[in-house]
Amino acid sequence: MEITRRLTAICGPSFARFAGAADEVAGRAARWVAVPGGPEAAAEVLRLAARHDLSVVPRGAGTKIDWGAAPARVDVMLDTGRLAGLGHQPVGSPVAEIGAGTPLRAVQSILERTGRRLPLDPSSPGATLGGVLAADEAGPLRHRYGTACEQLVGLRWLDADGEPVSAGAAEPPAGPAPVGLDVGRLLCGSQGGLGVLVSATLRVQAVPASRVWVTRPVWTPLEVHDLVCAVLAARLDPAAVELDLPAAGSRSHRPVHPSLAAARANHPSMAGRRGEQSAARGGAGTLAVLLEGGPADVTERAERLVALFEGQASVLDAAPSWWRRYPFGPGDTALRIEVPITDLHAAVYALRDAAGAPVPVRGSAGLGVVHAALPGALSGERVASILAAVRGVLLARRGRCVVVNAPEAVRQAVDVWGEAAVIPRLRAAKDHLDPHRRLAPGRLPGGL
């Protein structure tokens, strides 16, 4: 009750309470929820937690609160919903400072009134900017513009003791001098384990005058490889190159010229298989390419792309229904695969082989970053064996497979992160920013 009273004094009577049944982080229940009204109040919450050796886990909209590893404990859930808003910027400014708790779609709505946008389109529609950064979430536009982390100009956050830290171009608060932006970028993907984000400064751009999606049916991962390589070699400057390969669908197969079928059958990735048509048992998928720019320029590039797709393309004024949507649902084991684009097909084949059947795969084929879904009914041991097989294939290809989310039994049975080369840097950052391991303990790779 004393902790509750002090949190109420910091945040206000309506913004501090005992946690409820819905206040969980990857299955770990919180004890208190605090919703500070500004950066100084958030710092006071962190100072209170430090005095009483309480752990703190930040939460934005909660769209990805169950992603990654479960924390060792959650004493105080620090809700960033009131750390919101856009900082005042001169008309035509190329950057915008945005509060971490601001819903991204609200930011886009405000910017669109002046003909601008953030080139960010994560797949969680209700996500806050802080949540997108904390999970390092990205959507199709990552192909041209990079992730939100890569677009950062400046960042503000609070360390575990409630001390303000500033990186990059953000105006430094009173106190320590700003640090390098490379340190600030370590917070991206840290799930709140290195600091509580306060605000971020990102680049903005004019809304494109024209956008079209050119789609083409695809049947196999190897065909996707060939098409993506052709699209990238054609210098069409796509804003996104996305893939949707469903686990099941039409069982009809597109006719393949005998010489092409023979060449694909002899490809190294097909070694030991019964042939490409057998691998295509999941049915047709879709490769979609987004083109942005001036109307005449977009029309010209779309015509070139249709010709490249040999007349099997459709030109759409709106995105396909699966665009910006993950292939997994509640209860599934969700995976993220990252691999050089030249080896994406090998990774998908390895996943199919390990699972014993096609699994839904969707994501940025032009970057080699896709998500996949395994049925939630699979046991932890079965998922662990699939992960071991896939990671073995990816190891030699400089790729990795991460468990984004999973049922509790699966989460306990598998290594969520796998090999993570960034662990030494994360450990150094954790020792500096949170030496007592109070911020989301255990959420980072390596159990940090």
XYZ file of C-alpha atoms in Angstrom:
448
model
C 0.000 0.000 0.000
C 2.896 2.357 0.661
C 4.227 1.812 -2.862
C 0.746 2.388 -4.261
C 0.415 5.615 -2.282
C 3.735 6.922 -3.568
C 2.983 5.988 -7.172
C -0.353 7.793 -6.829
C 1.407 10.887 -5.494
C 3.738 10.861 -8.523
C 1.257 10.028 -11.288
C -2.092 11.231 -9.941
C -5.080 9.421 -8.372
C -6.339 7.981 -11.654
C -2.969 6.893 -12.994
C -1.531 4.427 -10.458
C -3.076 1.165 -9.313
C -2.547 -2.458 -8.474
C -2.088 -4.507 -11.643
C -4.992 -6.508 -13.050
C -5.286 -9.790 -14.895
C -4.504 -8.153 -18.253
C -1.289 -6.510 -17.030
C 1.150 -9.201 -18.111
C 4.407 -9.295 -20.040
C 4.888 -12.576 -21.910
C 3.009 -14.397 -19.158
C 4.608 -12.561 -16.204
C 2.053 -10.682 -14.121
C 2.847 -7.162 -12.948
C 2.273 -5.926 -9.390
C 1.596 -2.233 -10.073
C 0.771 -0.086 -13.092
C 1.961 3.520 -13.224
C 1.059 6.038 -15.941
C 3.309 9.075 -15.412
C 2.174 12.385 -16.861
C 5.548 13.457 -18.260
C 9.268 12.687 -18.366
C 9.935 14.029 -14.858
C 7.128 11.942 -13.381
C 8.477 8.886 -15.226
C 11.900 9.624 -13.747
C 10.326 9.778 -10.268
C 8.734 6.349 -10.815
C 12.144 4.948 -11.748
C 13.767 6.552 -8.701
C 11.086 5.066 -6.450
C 11.679 1.651 -8.013
C 15.437 2.021 -7.492
C 14.988 2.851 -3.802
C 12.883 -0.257 -3.248
C 14.731 -2.555 -5.685
C 11.676 -2.992 -7.888
C 11.841 -4.055 -11.532
C 10.245 -1.840 -14.190
C 8.934 -2.829 -17.625
C 7.725 -0.058 -19.988
C 4.521 -0.564 -21.985
C 3.134 1.444 -24.888
C -0.095 0.267 -26.501
C 0.758 -3.326 -25.601
C 0.537 -4.598 -29.197
C 3.848 -6.459 -28.834
C 4.074 -6.811 -25.050
C 4.284 -10.611 -25.396
C 7.065 -10.594 -27.985
C 10.469 -11.978 -27.086
C 11.598 -13.560 -23.845
C 9.601 -13.282 -20.636
C 11.110 -10.990 -17.977
C 12.285 -12.558 -14.730
C 9.822 -10.344 -12.834
C 7.538 -7.348 -13.386
C 7.048 -5.210 -10.319
C 6.038 -1.906 -11.942
C 4.583 -1.693 -15.436
C 5.326 1.837 -16.595
C 2.681 2.828 -19.132
C 3.967 5.500 -21.556
C 0.533 6.564 -22.794
C 0.902 10.099 -21.379
C 4.410 10.594 -22.792
C 2.760 11.569 -26.065
C 2.574 14.399 -28.562
C 4.513 16.073 -31.353
C 7.067 18.719 -30.563
C 6.668 22.086 -32.274
C 8.573 22.167 -35.546
C 8.978 25.028 -38.052
C 6.886 24.723 -41.222
C 8.707 22.515 -43.688
C 11.065 21.053 -41.085
C 12.650 17.807 -42.324
C 12.364 16.225 -38.858
C 9.764 15.784 -36.123
C 10.189 15.071 -32.409
C 7.531 12.635 -31.213
C 6.669 11.443 -27.723
C 7.286 7.752 -27.170
C 3.689 7.068 -26.141
C 2.181 8.626 -29.281
C 0.204 6.207 -31.472
C 1.928 6.036 -34.838
C -1.304 6.356 -36.789
C -2.049 9.603 -34.908
C 1.367 10.938 -35.933
C 0.695 10.056 -39.571
C -2.737 11.673 -39.448
C -1.308 14.939 -38.125
C 1.556 15.007 -40.615
C -0.738 14.237 -43.563
C -2.525 17.546 -42.975
C 0.639 19.250 -44.174
C 1.337 16.737 -46.953
C 4.041 14.886 -45.025
C 4.538 11.454 -43.502
C 6.895 9.287 -41.550
C 8.121 6.560 -43.936
C 7.121 3.925 -41.383
C 4.386 1.313 -41.773
C 4.717 -1.361 -39.065
C 2.215 -4.191 -39.040
C 0.797 -3.419 -35.571
C -1.923 -0.859 -36.378
C -2.307 0.520 -32.856
C 1.390 0.655 -31.966
C 3.042 3.657 -30.339
C 6.303 5.031 -31.654
C 8.085 3.877 -28.506
C 6.694 0.372 -28.954
C 7.839 0.257 -32.570
C 11.339 1.285 -31.526
C 11.469 -1.006 -28.493
C 10.525 -4.016 -30.642
C 12.472 -2.777 -33.700
C 9.320 -3.423 -35.717
C 9.261 -2.532 -39.400
C 6.853 -2.833 -42.316
C 7.164 -3.008 -46.102
C 8.638 0.526 -46.453
C 11.745 -0.731 -44.685
C 12.931 -1.813 -48.142
C 13.654 1.757 -49.227
C 13.783 3.783 -46.014
C 15.075 1.387 -43.383
C 13.646 0.684 -39.944
C 12.519 3.351 -37.508
C 15.807 2.824 -35.689
C 17.770 3.526 -38.871
C 15.753 6.708 -39.448
C 16.488 8.143 -36.000
C 17.981 11.612 -35.823
C 17.774 11.908 -32.055
C 16.537 10.019 -29.024
C 15.706 10.778 -25.391
C 15.309 8.207 -22.662
C 15.627 7.609 -18.916
C 18.127 5.159 -17.474
C 17.325 2.765 -14.628
C 18.016 5.436 -11.988
C 15.679 7.923 -13.659
C 18.513 10.017 -15.087
C 17.756 11.646 -18.465
C 19.958 10.692 -21.422
C 19.986 12.265 -24.873
C 21.492 10.960 -28.093
C 21.964 12.562 -31.478
C 20.169 15.719 -32.537
C 17.540 15.768 -29.802
C 17.908 18.777 -27.551
C 19.740 17.537 -24.448
C 17.876 17.853 -21.153
C 19.449 19.460 -18.130
C 22.125 17.127 -16.822
C 24.476 14.795 -18.695
C 25.828 15.672 -22.110
C 24.253 13.792 -25.023
C 25.796 10.496 -26.063
C 26.360 9.145 -29.548
C 23.362 8.017 -31.541
C 24.960 4.587 -31.962
C 24.435 4.082 -28.211
C 20.843 5.270 -28.486
C 20.172 2.812 -31.300
C 20.990 -0.041 -28.936
C 17.620 0.685 -27.303
C 15.934 -0.368 -30.556
C 14.754 -3.925 -30.074
C 15.707 -3.881 -26.376
C 12.074 -4.372 -25.211
C 12.610 -1.740 -22.500
C 15.649 -3.510 -21.098
C 18.048 -0.563 -21.488
C 15.909 2.480 -20.781
C 12.477 4.068 -20.822
C 12.015 5.911 -24.102
C 10.745 9.483 -23.754
C 10.831 10.841 -27.299
C 12.414 10.281 -30.704
C 13.308 12.662 -33.500
C 12.861 11.213 -36.982
C 13.003 12.418 -40.550
C 9.770 13.262 -42.346
C 9.105 13.457 -46.078
C 6.458 14.567 -48.545
C 3.618 12.143 -49.189
C 4.206 10.503 -52.613
C 1.960 11.826 -55.378
C 1.331 8.339 -56.741
C 1.478 4.760 -55.433
C 0.790 1.482 -57.236
C 1.228 -2.177 -56.322
C 2.332 -4.589 -59.029
C 1.551 -8.187 -58.052
C 2.402 -11.534 -59.575
C 1.455 -15.090 -58.548
C 4.338 -17.278 -57.366
C 4.476 -20.986 -56.704
C 7.801 -21.836 -55.061
C 10.499 -20.174 -52.936
C 13.010 -20.716 -55.742
C 10.757 -18.862 -58.180
C 10.517 -16.026 -55.670
C 14.322 -15.906 -55.525
C 14.579 -15.564 -59.305
C 11.904 -12.876 -59.507
C 13.253 -10.791 -56.629
C 16.740 -10.850 -58.121
C 15.281 -9.737 -61.457
C 13.308 -6.897 -59.847
C 16.345 -5.603 -57.960
C 18.574 -5.854 -61.023
C 16.073 -3.858 -63.127
C 16.728 -0.665 -61.091
C 13.042 0.106 -60.646
C 13.613 1.771 -57.260
C 10.796 -0.084 -55.473
C 9.562 1.238 -52.139
C 8.802 -2.332 -51.014
C 9.076 -5.902 -52.295
C 6.780 -8.163 -50.277
C 5.979 -11.866 -50.372
C 2.962 -13.878 -49.243
C 3.357 -17.662 -49.381
C 0.345 -19.338 -47.766
C 0.556 -22.764 -46.206
C -2.381 -24.039 -48.211
C -4.456 -22.965 -51.135
C -5.000 -23.950 -54.716
C -3.273 -27.177 -55.612
C -3.085 -26.356 -59.284
C 0.395 -25.728 -60.629
C 1.499 -23.259 -63.247
C 3.019 -24.940 -66.321
C 6.803 -24.620 -66.435
C 8.893 -24.822 -69.608
C 10.854 -28.103 -69.608
C 14.258 -26.390 -69.817
C 13.415 -24.098 -66.909
C 12.065 -27.015 -64.874
C 15.276 -28.949 -65.495
C 17.456 -25.991 -64.477
C 15.528 -25.506 -61.254
C 15.566 -29.217 -60.494
C 19.373 -29.121 -60.652
C 19.649 -26.085 -58.389
C 21.656 -26.823 -55.166
C 18.662 -25.976 -52.965
C 16.711 -28.822 -54.592
C 19.211 -31.526 -53.645
C 17.447 -34.554 -52.207
C 13.960 -33.314 -53.128
C 11.385 -34.980 -55.324
C 11.110 -31.989 -57.600
C 9.881 -28.424 -57.593
C 6.259 -29.320 -58.261
C 6.173 -31.435 -55.106
C 7.606 -28.508 -53.158
C 4.805 -26.345 -54.506
C 2.077 -28.291 -52.745
C 1.170 -25.220 -50.662
C -0.423 -23.539 -53.687
C 0.075 -20.126 -55.243
C 1.382 -17.159 -53.329
C 1.909 -13.530 -54.317
C 4.898 -11.294 -54.877
C 3.932 -7.610 -54.586
C 6.093 -4.616 -55.482
C 5.188 -1.085 -54.323
C 6.215 1.808 -56.562
C 6.032 5.413 -55.336
C 6.756 8.782 -56.917
C 5.350 11.146 -59.529
C 2.433 9.832 -61.631
C 4.294 9.666 -64.945
C 7.382 8.115 -63.383
C 5.374 5.498 -61.490
C 3.395 4.603 -64.621
C 6.595 4.118 -66.630
C 8.216 1.921 -63.974
C 5.025 -0.106 -63.552
C 4.949 -0.835 -67.284
C 8.545 -2.012 -67.155
C 7.773 -4.247 -64.197
C 4.725 -5.770 -65.922
C 6.933 -6.585 -68.912
C 9.528 -8.108 -66.551
C 6.789 -10.295 -65.062
C 5.989 -11.567 -68.561
C 2.368 -10.459 -68.565
C 1.417 -12.355 -65.421
C 1.162 -9.169 -63.365
C -1.703 -7.073 -62.021
C -1.421 -3.340 -61.317
C -3.412 -2.240 -58.270
C -4.229 1.170 -56.805
C -4.583 -0.345 -53.310
C -2.462 -2.764 -51.347
C -3.282 -6.505 -51.359
C -5.413 -7.623 -48.415
C -2.441 -9.330 -46.737
C -0.146 -6.277 -46.990
C 1.257 -5.162 -43.597
C -0.229 -8.200 -41.864
C 1.671 -10.914 -40.062
C 1.083 -14.541 -41.124
C 0.626 -15.666 -37.526
C -2.321 -15.304 -35.189
C -3.031 -15.661 -31.458
C -1.729 -18.940 -30.121
C 0.701 -19.583 -33.001
C 4.444 -19.853 -32.633
C 5.664 -16.831 -34.580
C 9.123 -16.812 -36.161
C 11.214 -14.103 -37.805
C 13.828 -15.206 -40.327
C 16.593 -12.851 -41.437
C 18.938 -14.023 -44.174
C 20.655 -12.551 -47.267
C 18.097 -12.366 -50.079
C 20.103 -14.828 -52.174
C 19.487 -17.474 -49.492
C 15.874 -16.715 -48.575
C 14.553 -19.599 -50.648
C 16.951 -21.998 -48.910
C 15.691 -20.806 -45.517
C 12.037 -21.306 -46.500
C 12.778 -24.762 -47.890
C 14.634 -25.635 -44.668
C 11.624 -24.521 -42.615
C 9.267 -26.589 -44.778
C 11.478 -29.648 -44.503
C 11.841 -29.341 -40.735
C 8.103 -28.777 -40.219
C 7.166 -31.576 -42.625
C 4.790 -29.346 -44.597
C 4.558 -25.814 -46.005
C 4.044 -23.113 -43.395
C 2.741 -19.578 -44.042
C 5.547 -17.138 -44.794
C 5.140 -13.409 -45.338
C 7.417 -10.387 -45.339
C 10.074 -8.347 -47.070
C 11.451 -10.686 -49.722
C 13.525 -7.828 -51.122
C 15.478 -7.709 -47.845
C 15.408 -11.352 -46.762
C 13.338 -10.563 -43.640
C 10.145 -12.612 -43.328
C 7.823 -13.971 -40.656
C 6.434 -17.487 -40.455
C 3.868 -19.263 -38.297
C 3.961 -22.712 -36.738
C 0.733 -24.188 -35.335
C 0.280 -23.477 -31.652
C -0.601 -27.138 -31.100
C 3.013 -28.212 -31.730
C 4.830 -29.252 -28.567
C 7.818 -27.358 -27.253
C 10.093 -30.271 -28.122
C 8.828 -30.337 -31.706
C 9.298 -26.588 -32.127
C 12.786 -26.857 -30.622
C 13.738 -29.510 -33.180
C 12.401 -27.359 -36.036
C 14.361 -24.369 -34.781
C 17.549 -26.412 -34.489
C 17.230 -27.610 -38.085
C 16.455 -24.163 -39.494
C 19.173 -22.432 -37.488
C 21.663 -25.029 -38.643
C 20.919 -24.116 -42.264
C 21.005 -20.371 -41.517
C 24.272 -20.501 -39.599
C 26.322 -21.055 -42.745
C 24.362 -18.345 -44.563
C 24.826 -15.536 -42.039
C 21.147 -15.691 -41.124
C 19.164 -16.138 -37.941
C 15.749 -17.290 -36.768
C 14.094 -15.661 -33.750
C 10.947 -16.726 -31.912
C 8.824 -13.579 -31.902
C 6.005 -15.024 -29.813
C 4.866 -18.461 -28.672
C 2.605 -20.265 -26.210
C 4.041 -20.446 -22.714
C 4.936 -24.152 -22.969
C 6.865 -23.539 -26.190
C 8.569 -20.430 -24.810
C 9.902 -22.428 -21.880
C 11.214 -25.230 -24.103
C 13.089 -23.234 -26.760
C 15.885 -20.700 -27.064
C 13.935 -17.640 -28.188
C 16.902 -15.693 -29.537
C 19.391 -18.247 -30.802
C 22.865 -16.962 -31.555
C 23.020 -13.177 -31.152
C 26.282 -11.512 -32.157
C 25.202 -8.276 -30.479
C 25.220 -9.763 -26.953
C 28.654 -8.322 -25.951
C 27.525 -4.794 -26.897
C 24.184 -5.261 -25.151
C 25.931 -6.497 -22.005
C 28.193 -3.444 -21.980
C 25.174 -1.151 -22.477
C 23.224 -2.976 -19.754
C 26.125 -2.651 -17.320
C 26.298 1.079 -18.035
C 22.590 1.996 -18.140
C 21.117 -0.619 -15.800
C 23.883 -2.195 -13.704
C 21.432 -3.505 -11.074
C 19.257 -5.261 -13.691
C 16.022 -3.499 -12.794
C 14.745 -2.696 -16.315
C 12.873 -5.640 -17.850
C 15.355 -8.157 -16.424
C 15.809 -11.176 -18.694
C 14.098 -9.663 -21.760
C 17.307 -9.111 -23.722
C 19.261 -11.810 -25.593
C 21.531 -13.803 -23.306
C 19.095 -13.396 -20.413
C 20.293 -9.832 -19.754
